Amino acid sequence: MTEGQALWLLFAALYLLECLAWLPGGMWLLTGPAGGWRLRRVVRSLELRGRRLALISLLPQARLVLSRWRLIPSTEGLVARLDDAPPEVIPWAELAPLAEDALLRLSGRADIVCEDSGAARSWQSRLERWREMDQETRAADFLLHARNSLDTAAVERAAQSLARQTRTLRRMGVLLLAWCFGVISGAYRWLGEGPEVLWLAGGMVLMLWAQAATFWRVARGADSKVRHRFWKTLAIAFLPQHAMRAPDEIGSPLRAHPLAARSLLAESEWLRLCREFWKEARHSAAPGSALEARALEEFFSAQDVPLKELEPVPDRHPGAAAWCPRCMAQFQIKDALCMDCGGLELRAFDSGDRND
Ligand SMILES: [Zn+2]
């Protein structure tokens, strides 16, 4: 391997590292607008101190972090949920919320990582209020929070605003990517280590400085405060991988639920997500699920989505008499329970539950 090839590999590896982000579990990433907005769940397998690894996207994009409801009040206590882990219930008497940067301490033994320090602080004050309320008032406050986080127009506005703010940074990011891995690599291959390659590399340095100047200006006027703006600008001015991924540093102060991205997603994709969220909340005996289902039901009704559409009847296997509405497994006997889903009652095929 020549020195040039080794350098190319190093740059490629550094760039790929920049495409990864550590985000709190239970978060979703909305990226776009190039190639259409896409919503992705944070990868579940790798976890480090409450954060999970997420691949943002290979091309520089605008990105919005969305979150499912992870803190829900119940009679027994506060229900704290992280992705698929069984929810933890913290009795109200033990609840002692305290925000430390993005970390929100809930009690002596439980904590949860929020989107940022602002989110952690606002949760601290909400939880302090919940602690003093009765369950009925708490549930009403949760439903209000749920309604606010499901504002589809707000998500559309935030995504468009973010796309507008990052437009120049994204274009320059793509240009730098093409310049570094296409133009310079091609010239090196065909012309060898000559003055041409040095000129091209010099051109890239100028582009880095232009990107740094744009970033300094955009970060100052961004909707969401950019922390360590000076140091980030410095990194962009000298390190190509940081310059290419500069749009990632511009975020949004919006806190919303993934289903609120309706107008930005394909309708079929959005409905698939609705079914997933509905199934999980509706057919779960876990604490907090009933209240989550109530909030979702209210949202679907406002969005004109009949619940029947979210509970499809599967194609019947030969000999099957019933199916489990949660895991969709089919059974030959009607009067049984799905043990995989914690003893959930089955639905019979001939019970008149069919959609058609
Ligand atoms: Zn099941």
Short mmCIF file of C-alpha atoms and ligand atoms in Angstrom, two decimals:
data_model
loop_
_atom_site.label_atom_id
_atom_site.label_comp_id
_atom_site.label_asym_id
_atom_site.label_seq_id
_atom_site.Cartn_x
_atom_site.Cartn_y
_atom_site.Cartn_z
CA MET A 1 0.00 0.00 0.00
CA THR A 2 1.36 3.41 -0.93
CA GLU A 3 1.36 6.35 1.46
CA GLY A 4 -1.41 7.96 -0.58
CA GLN A 5 -3.64 4.89 -0.30
CA ALA A 6 -3.02 4.67 3.44
CA LEU A 7 -4.00 8.32 3.80
CA TRP A 8 -7.15 7.72 1.73
CA LEU A 9 -8.15 4.82 4.00
CA LEU A 10 -7.51 6.91 7.08
CA PHE A 11 -9.72 9.72 5.78
CA ALA A 12 -12.46 7.25 4.84
CA ALA A 13 -12.36 5.68 8.33
CA LEU A 14 -12.44 9.09 10.01
CA TYR A 15 -15.40 10.11 7.86
CA LEU A 16 -17.35 6.95 8.70
CA LEU A 17 -16.75 7.58 12.40
CA GLU A 18 -18.26 11.04 11.96
CA CYS A 19 -21.39 9.44 10.44
CA LEU A 20 -22.14 7.75 13.78
CA ALA A 21 -23.82 9.38 16.73
CA TRP A 22 -24.51 8.29 20.29
CA LEU A 23 -28.12 9.02 21.17
CA PRO A 24 -30.31 8.12 24.15
CA GLY A 25 -32.33 4.89 23.71
CA GLY A 26 -35.94 5.36 22.62
CA MET A 27 -34.95 8.14 20.22
CA TRP A 28 -35.65 8.31 16.50
CA LEU A 29 -33.76 10.19 13.82
CA LEU A 30 -35.47 12.11 11.08
CA THR A 31 -32.99 12.86 8.28
CA GLY A 32 -33.41 14.68 5.00
CA PRO A 33 -34.40 16.38 2.82
CA ALA A 34 -32.14 14.95 0.06
CA GLY A 35 -33.76 11.75 -1.24
CA GLY A 36 -36.86 12.39 0.93
CA TRP A 37 -37.17 12.54 4.72
CA ARG A 38 -36.45 9.26 6.48
CA LEU A 39 -37.26 8.20 10.01
CA ARG A 40 -35.04 5.64 11.72
CA ARG A 41 -34.94 4.09 15.12
CA VAL A 42 -31.67 4.28 17.02
CA VAL A 43 -29.78 0.96 16.79
CA ARG A 44 -30.62 -1.14 19.82
CA SER A 45 -27.61 -3.40 20.22
CA LEU A 46 -24.75 -1.13 21.25
CA GLU A 47 -25.14 0.83 24.42
CA LEU A 48 -22.74 3.00 26.37
CA ARG A 49 -23.81 4.96 29.46
CA GLY A 50 -27.47 5.19 28.43
CA ARG A 51 -26.67 6.15 24.84
CA ARG A 52 -26.93 3.98 21.76
CA LEU A 53 -25.13 4.03 18.47
CA ALA A 54 -26.97 5.43 15.45
CA LEU A 55 -25.84 5.71 11.85
CA ILE A 56 -27.00 9.17 10.82
CA SER A 57 -26.68 8.88 7.02
CA LEU A 58 -23.70 8.61 4.70
CA LEU A 59 -24.36 11.95 3.01
CA PRO A 60 -24.48 15.18 5.01
CA GLN A 61 -28.16 15.78 5.88
CA ALA A 62 -30.28 17.86 8.22
CA ARG A 63 -31.29 15.77 11.23
CA LEU A 64 -33.99 16.06 13.83
CA VAL A 65 -34.07 13.89 16.97
CA LEU A 66 -37.56 12.67 17.90
CA SER A 67 -38.53 10.67 20.95
CA ARG A 68 -41.28 8.30 21.99
CA TRP A 69 -42.86 8.90 25.38
CA ARG A 70 -40.42 7.49 27.88
CA LEU A 71 -41.81 8.86 31.16
CA ILE A 72 -45.45 8.09 31.91
CA PRO A 73 -47.33 8.57 35.19
CA SER A 74 -49.19 5.61 36.70
CA THR A 75 -50.92 4.99 40.00
CA GLU A 76 -48.01 2.84 41.24
CA GLY A 77 -45.37 5.39 40.31
CA LEU A 78 -43.46 6.93 37.44
CA VAL A 79 -42.95 4.52 34.53
CA ALA A 80 -39.52 4.98 32.90
CA ARG A 81 -39.00 3.22 29.58
CA LEU A 82 -35.98 2.67 27.38
CA ASP A 83 -36.70 0.95 24.07
CA ASP A 84 -37.55 -2.72 24.64
CA ALA A 85 -36.21 -3.03 28.16
CA PRO A 86 -38.98 -3.80 30.68
CA PRO A 87 -40.21 -0.49 32.09
CA GLU A 88 -39.06 0.52 35.50
CA VAL A 89 -41.66 1.81 37.96
CA ILE A 90 -40.38 4.33 40.48
CA PRO A 91 -42.78 4.81 43.42
CA TRP A 92 -43.83 8.47 43.76
CA ALA A 93 -42.38 8.64 47.27
CA GLU A 94 -38.95 7.61 45.93
CA LEU A 95 -38.96 10.00 42.99
CA ALA A 96 -36.29 12.71 43.34
CA PRO A 97 -35.78 14.25 39.87
CA LEU A 98 -32.52 16.08 39.31
CA ALA A 99 -31.12 17.26 35.96
CA GLU A 100 -27.35 17.03 35.53
CA ASP A 101 -26.63 18.24 32.01
CA ALA A 102 -28.56 15.82 29.72
CA LEU A 103 -28.83 13.18 32.43
CA LEU A 104 -32.02 13.15 34.47
CA ARG A 105 -31.73 11.38 37.80
CA LEU A 106 -35.08 9.91 38.79
CA SER A 107 -34.24 8.21 42.07
CA GLY A 108 -31.20 6.81 43.84
CA ARG A 109 -31.09 3.87 41.43
CA ALA A 110 -32.65 5.02 38.15
CA ASP A 111 -31.81 7.69 35.61
CA ILE A 112 -32.55 8.47 31.99
CA VAL A 113 -30.60 10.37 29.31
CA CYS A 114 -32.57 13.20 27.65
CA GLU A 115 -32.04 14.86 24.25
CA ASP A 116 -30.10 17.71 25.86
CA SER A 117 -29.77 19.67 29.09
CA GLY A 118 -32.82 21.83 28.27
CA ALA A 119 -35.01 18.72 27.94
CA ALA A 120 -33.63 17.29 31.19
CA ARG A 121 -34.40 20.52 33.08
CA SER A 122 -37.93 20.78 31.73
CA TRP A 123 -38.57 17.14 32.71
CA GLN A 124 -37.25 17.81 36.19
CA SER A 125 -39.82 20.53 36.79
CA ARG A 126 -42.65 18.48 35.23
CA LEU A 127 -41.81 15.47 37.43
CA GLU A 128 -41.67 17.68 40.53
CA ARG A 129 -45.20 18.81 39.68
CA TRP A 130 -46.39 15.26 39.02
CA ARG A 131 -45.07 14.11 42.38
CA GLU A 132 -47.45 16.48 44.17
CA MET A 133 -50.52 15.75 42.00
CA ASP A 134 -53.13 12.97 42.20
CA GLN A 135 -53.11 10.39 39.39
CA GLU A 136 -56.06 11.91 37.55
CA THR A 137 -54.37 15.33 37.30
CA ARG A 138 -51.08 13.71 36.34
CA ALA A 139 -52.75 11.72 33.56
CA ALA A 140 -54.41 14.89 32.25
CA ASP A 141 -51.04 16.67 32.26
CA PHE A 142 -49.44 13.73 30.43
CA LEU A 143 -52.18 13.81 27.76
CA LEU A 144 -51.53 17.53 27.29
CA HIS A 145 -47.80 16.84 26.89
CA ALA A 146 -48.60 14.03 24.44
CA ARG A 147 -50.84 16.31 22.35
CA ASN A 148 -48.10 18.97 22.19
CA SER A 149 -45.50 16.41 21.12
CA LEU A 150 -47.79 15.16 18.33
CA ASP A 151 -48.09 18.52 16.58
CA THR A 152 -47.53 17.50 12.94
CA ALA A 153 -47.36 21.10 11.68
CA ALA A 154 -44.62 21.94 14.22
CA VAL A 155 -42.47 19.02 13.06
CA GLU A 156 -42.90 20.03 9.42
CA ARG A 157 -41.94 23.63 10.24
CA ALA A 158 -38.91 22.55 12.30
CA ALA A 159 -37.68 20.16 9.59
CA GLN A 160 -38.05 22.76 6.87
CA SER A 161 -36.36 25.41 8.97
CA LEU A 162 -33.47 23.03 9.68
CA ALA A 163 -33.19 22.16 5.98
CA ARG A 164 -33.05 25.87 5.15
CA GLN A 165 -30.44 26.66 7.81
CA THR A 166 -28.16 23.80 6.78
CA ARG A 167 -28.55 24.13 2.98
CA THR A 168 -25.16 25.75 2.27
CA LEU A 169 -23.38 23.54 4.80
CA ARG A 170 -24.88 20.42 3.23
CA ARG A 171 -23.95 21.44 -0.31
CA MET A 172 -20.39 22.25 0.68
CA GLY A 173 -20.25 18.97 2.65
CA VAL A 174 -21.19 16.96 -0.46
CA LEU A 175 -18.71 18.96 -2.56
CA LEU A 176 -15.92 18.29 -0.04
CA LEU A 177 -16.82 14.61 0.02
CA ALA A 178 -16.62 14.42 -3.80
CA TRP A 179 -13.44 16.50 -3.86
CA CYS A 180 -11.62 14.44 -1.23
CA PHE A 181 -12.68 10.93 -2.24
CA GLY A 182 -13.23 11.56 -5.97
CA VAL A 183 -11.21 14.38 -7.51
CA ILE A 184 -8.06 14.22 -5.37
CA SER A 185 -8.03 10.40 -5.28
CA GLY A 186 -8.50 10.24 -9.09
CA ALA A 187 -5.74 12.80 -9.72
CA TYR A 188 -3.39 10.94 -7.39
CA ARG A 189 -4.10 7.68 -9.17
CA TRP A 190 -3.56 9.01 -12.72
CA LEU A 191 -0.93 11.65 -12.15
CA GLY A 192 0.94 10.33 -9.12
CA GLU A 193 2.43 12.59 -6.48
CA GLY A 194 2.76 15.72 -8.60
CA PRO A 195 2.14 19.43 -8.15
CA GLU A 196 -1.43 18.97 -9.51
CA VAL A 197 -2.41 16.91 -6.46
CA LEU A 198 -0.90 19.55 -4.19
CA TRP A 199 -2.92 22.27 -5.94
CA LEU A 200 -6.09 20.21 -5.52
CA ALA A 201 -5.29 19.65 -1.84
CA GLY A 202 -4.73 23.39 -1.47
CA GLY A 203 -8.16 23.96 -3.02
CA MET A 204 -9.66 21.70 -0.38
CA VAL A 205 -8.09 23.75 2.41
CA LEU A 206 -9.79 26.85 1.00
CA MET A 207 -13.10 24.98 0.94
CA LEU A 208 -12.61 23.96 4.59
CA TRP A 209 -12.16 27.61 5.54
CA ALA A 210 -15.23 28.64 3.57
CA GLN A 211 -17.21 25.88 5.34
CA ALA A 212 -15.89 27.06 8.73
CA ALA A 213 -16.96 30.65 8.00
CA THR A 214 -20.44 29.48 6.94
CA PHE A 215 -20.74 27.32 10.03
CA TRP A 216 -19.76 30.21 12.34
CA ARG A 217 -22.52 32.35 10.82
CA VAL A 218 -25.22 29.63 10.66
CA ALA A 219 -24.52 28.37 14.22
CA ARG A 220 -24.91 31.90 15.59
CA GLY A 221 -28.42 32.30 14.17
CA ALA A 222 -29.55 28.66 14.58
CA ASP A 223 -32.92 27.82 16.21
CA SER A 224 -31.11 25.66 18.73
CA LYS A 225 -28.05 26.92 20.62
CA VAL A 226 -24.83 25.30 19.31
CA ARG A 227 -22.51 24.50 22.21
CA HIS A 228 -18.74 25.02 21.85
CA ARG A 229 -19.26 26.96 18.64
CA PHE A 230 -15.69 28.28 18.56
CA TRP A 231 -14.03 24.86 18.95
CA LYS A 232 -16.36 23.27 16.44
CA THR A 233 -15.58 25.99 13.90
CA LEU A 234 -11.86 25.43 14.47
CA ALA A 235 -12.23 21.67 13.88
CA ILE A 236 -14.18 22.34 10.66
CA ALA A 237 -11.44 24.71 9.41
CA PHE A 238 -8.72 22.06 9.72
CA LEU A 239 -10.27 18.57 9.66
CA PRO A 240 -12.04 17.48 6.44
CA GLN A 241 -14.29 14.91 8.14
CA HIS A 242 -15.65 17.56 10.53
CA ALA A 243 -16.20 19.98 7.64
CA MET A 244 -18.14 17.37 5.64
CA ARG A 245 -20.39 16.60 8.63
CA ALA A 246 -20.83 20.22 9.74
CA PRO A 247 -24.66 20.11 9.21
CA ASP A 248 -24.92 17.52 12.03
CA GLU A 249 -24.00 20.19 14.55
CA ILE A 250 -27.09 22.27 13.77
CA GLY A 251 -30.07 20.89 15.67
CA SER A 252 -33.62 21.86 16.55
CA PRO A 253 -35.11 22.74 19.94
CA LEU A 254 -38.31 20.91 18.98
CA ARG A 255 -39.35 17.94 21.14
CA ALA A 256 -41.74 15.71 19.27
CA HIS A 257 -42.98 12.16 18.93
CA PRO A 258 -41.94 10.19 15.79
CA LEU A 259 -45.57 9.89 14.63
CA ALA A 260 -45.79 13.68 14.35
CA ALA A 261 -43.59 13.47 11.22
CA ARG A 262 -46.64 12.42 9.18
CA SER A 263 -46.50 15.07 6.46
CA LEU A 264 -42.80 14.38 5.79
CA LEU A 265 -43.10 10.61 5.39
CA ALA A 266 -44.73 8.41 2.78
CA GLU A 267 -48.27 7.60 3.97
CA SER A 268 -47.63 3.82 3.91
CA GLU A 269 -44.49 4.23 6.01
CA TRP A 270 -46.31 6.44 8.50
CA LEU A 271 -49.19 3.95 8.81
CA ARG A 272 -46.72 1.13 9.39
CA LEU A 273 -45.25 3.11 12.30
CA CYS A 274 -48.73 3.88 13.64
CA ARG A 275 -49.51 0.14 13.68
CA GLU A 276 -46.24 -0.58 15.49
CA PHE A 277 -46.83 2.05 18.21
CA TRP A 278 -50.50 1.16 18.56
CA LYS A 279 -49.85 -2.58 18.85
CA GLU A 280 -47.24 -2.04 21.54
CA ALA A 281 -49.40 0.29 23.63
CA ARG A 282 -52.79 -1.34 23.09
CA HIS A 283 -51.84 -4.95 23.79
CA SER A 284 -49.48 -4.52 26.65
CA ALA A 285 -50.12 -5.14 30.31
CA ALA A 286 -47.08 -3.06 31.25
CA PRO A 287 -47.77 -0.07 33.50
CA GLY A 288 -48.26 3.16 31.58
CA SER A 289 -49.40 1.39 28.39
CA ALA A 290 -53.08 2.14 28.91
CA LEU A 291 -52.42 5.87 29.22
CA GLU A 292 -50.13 5.77 26.17
CA ALA A 293 -52.86 3.97 24.21
CA ARG A 294 -55.35 6.67 25.26
CA ALA A 295 -53.04 9.43 23.98
CA LEU A 296 -52.48 7.57 20.70
CA GLU A 297 -56.19 6.90 20.23
CA GLU A 298 -56.89 10.60 20.63
CA PHE A 299 -54.20 11.41 18.04
CA PHE A 300 -55.44 8.84 15.50
CA SER A 301 -58.95 10.17 15.82
CA ALA A 302 -57.70 13.74 15.18
CA GLN A 303 -55.75 12.44 12.16
CA ASP A 304 -58.81 10.59 10.78
CA VAL A 305 -57.22 7.16 11.06
CA PRO A 306 -59.81 4.54 12.09
CA LEU A 307 -58.44 2.09 14.68
CA LYS A 308 -59.59 -0.80 12.47
CA GLU A 309 -56.98 0.22 9.94
CA LEU A 310 -54.31 -0.17 12.62
CA GLU A 311 -55.39 -3.67 13.62
CA PRO A 312 -55.19 -5.64 10.37
CA VAL A 313 -56.44 -9.23 10.20
CA PRO A 314 -53.56 -11.48 9.02
CA ASP A 315 -53.88 -13.86 6.06
CA ARG A 316 -55.32 -16.99 7.60
CA HIS A 317 -53.08 -20.07 7.59
CA PRO A 318 -54.81 -23.40 6.82
CA GLY A 319 -56.31 -24.78 10.02
CA ALA A 320 -55.82 -21.57 12.02
CA ALA A 321 -58.72 -20.52 14.23
CA ALA A 322 -57.34 -17.44 15.93
CA TRP A 323 -54.39 -15.04 16.00
CA CYS A 324 -52.57 -12.99 18.55
CA PRO A 325 -53.16 -9.26 17.87
CA ARG A 326 -49.71 -8.38 19.19
CA CYS A 327 -47.19 -10.85 17.72
CA MET A 328 -49.60 -11.96 14.93
CA ALA A 329 -48.87 -15.67 15.60
CA GLN A 330 -51.74 -17.96 14.52
CA PHE A 331 -53.30 -20.70 16.66
CA GLN A 332 -55.49 -23.71 15.96
CA ILE A 333 -57.64 -23.22 19.04
CA LYS A 334 -59.76 -20.18 19.70
CA ASP A 335 -60.02 -20.08 23.47
CA ALA A 336 -56.36 -19.79 24.32
CA LEU A 337 -53.91 -17.14 25.38
CA CYS A 338 -50.66 -16.13 23.68
CA MET A 339 -48.04 -16.91 26.29
CA ASP A 340 -45.30 -15.19 24.28
CA CYS A 341 -47.19 -11.93 24.78
CA GLY A 342 -47.77 -12.37 28.51
CA GLY A 343 -51.09 -14.24 28.26
CA LEU A 344 -52.85 -12.03 25.75
CA GLU A 345 -56.34 -13.04 24.63
CA LEU A 346 -56.53 -14.30 21.03
CA ARG A 347 -58.87 -13.05 18.30
CA ALA A 348 -60.91 -15.63 16.45
CA PHE A 349 -60.97 -15.53 12.64
CA ASP A 350 -64.71 -16.03 12.42
CA SER A 351 -65.66 -13.60 15.19
CA GLY A 352 -66.69 -10.84 12.80
CA ASP A 353 -63.52 -8.87 13.54
CA ARG A 354 -62.53 -8.81 9.93
CA ASN A 355 -61.77 -5.52 8.27
CA ASP A 356 -63.72 -6.28 5.12
ZN ZN B 1 -48.51 -12.93 20.88
#
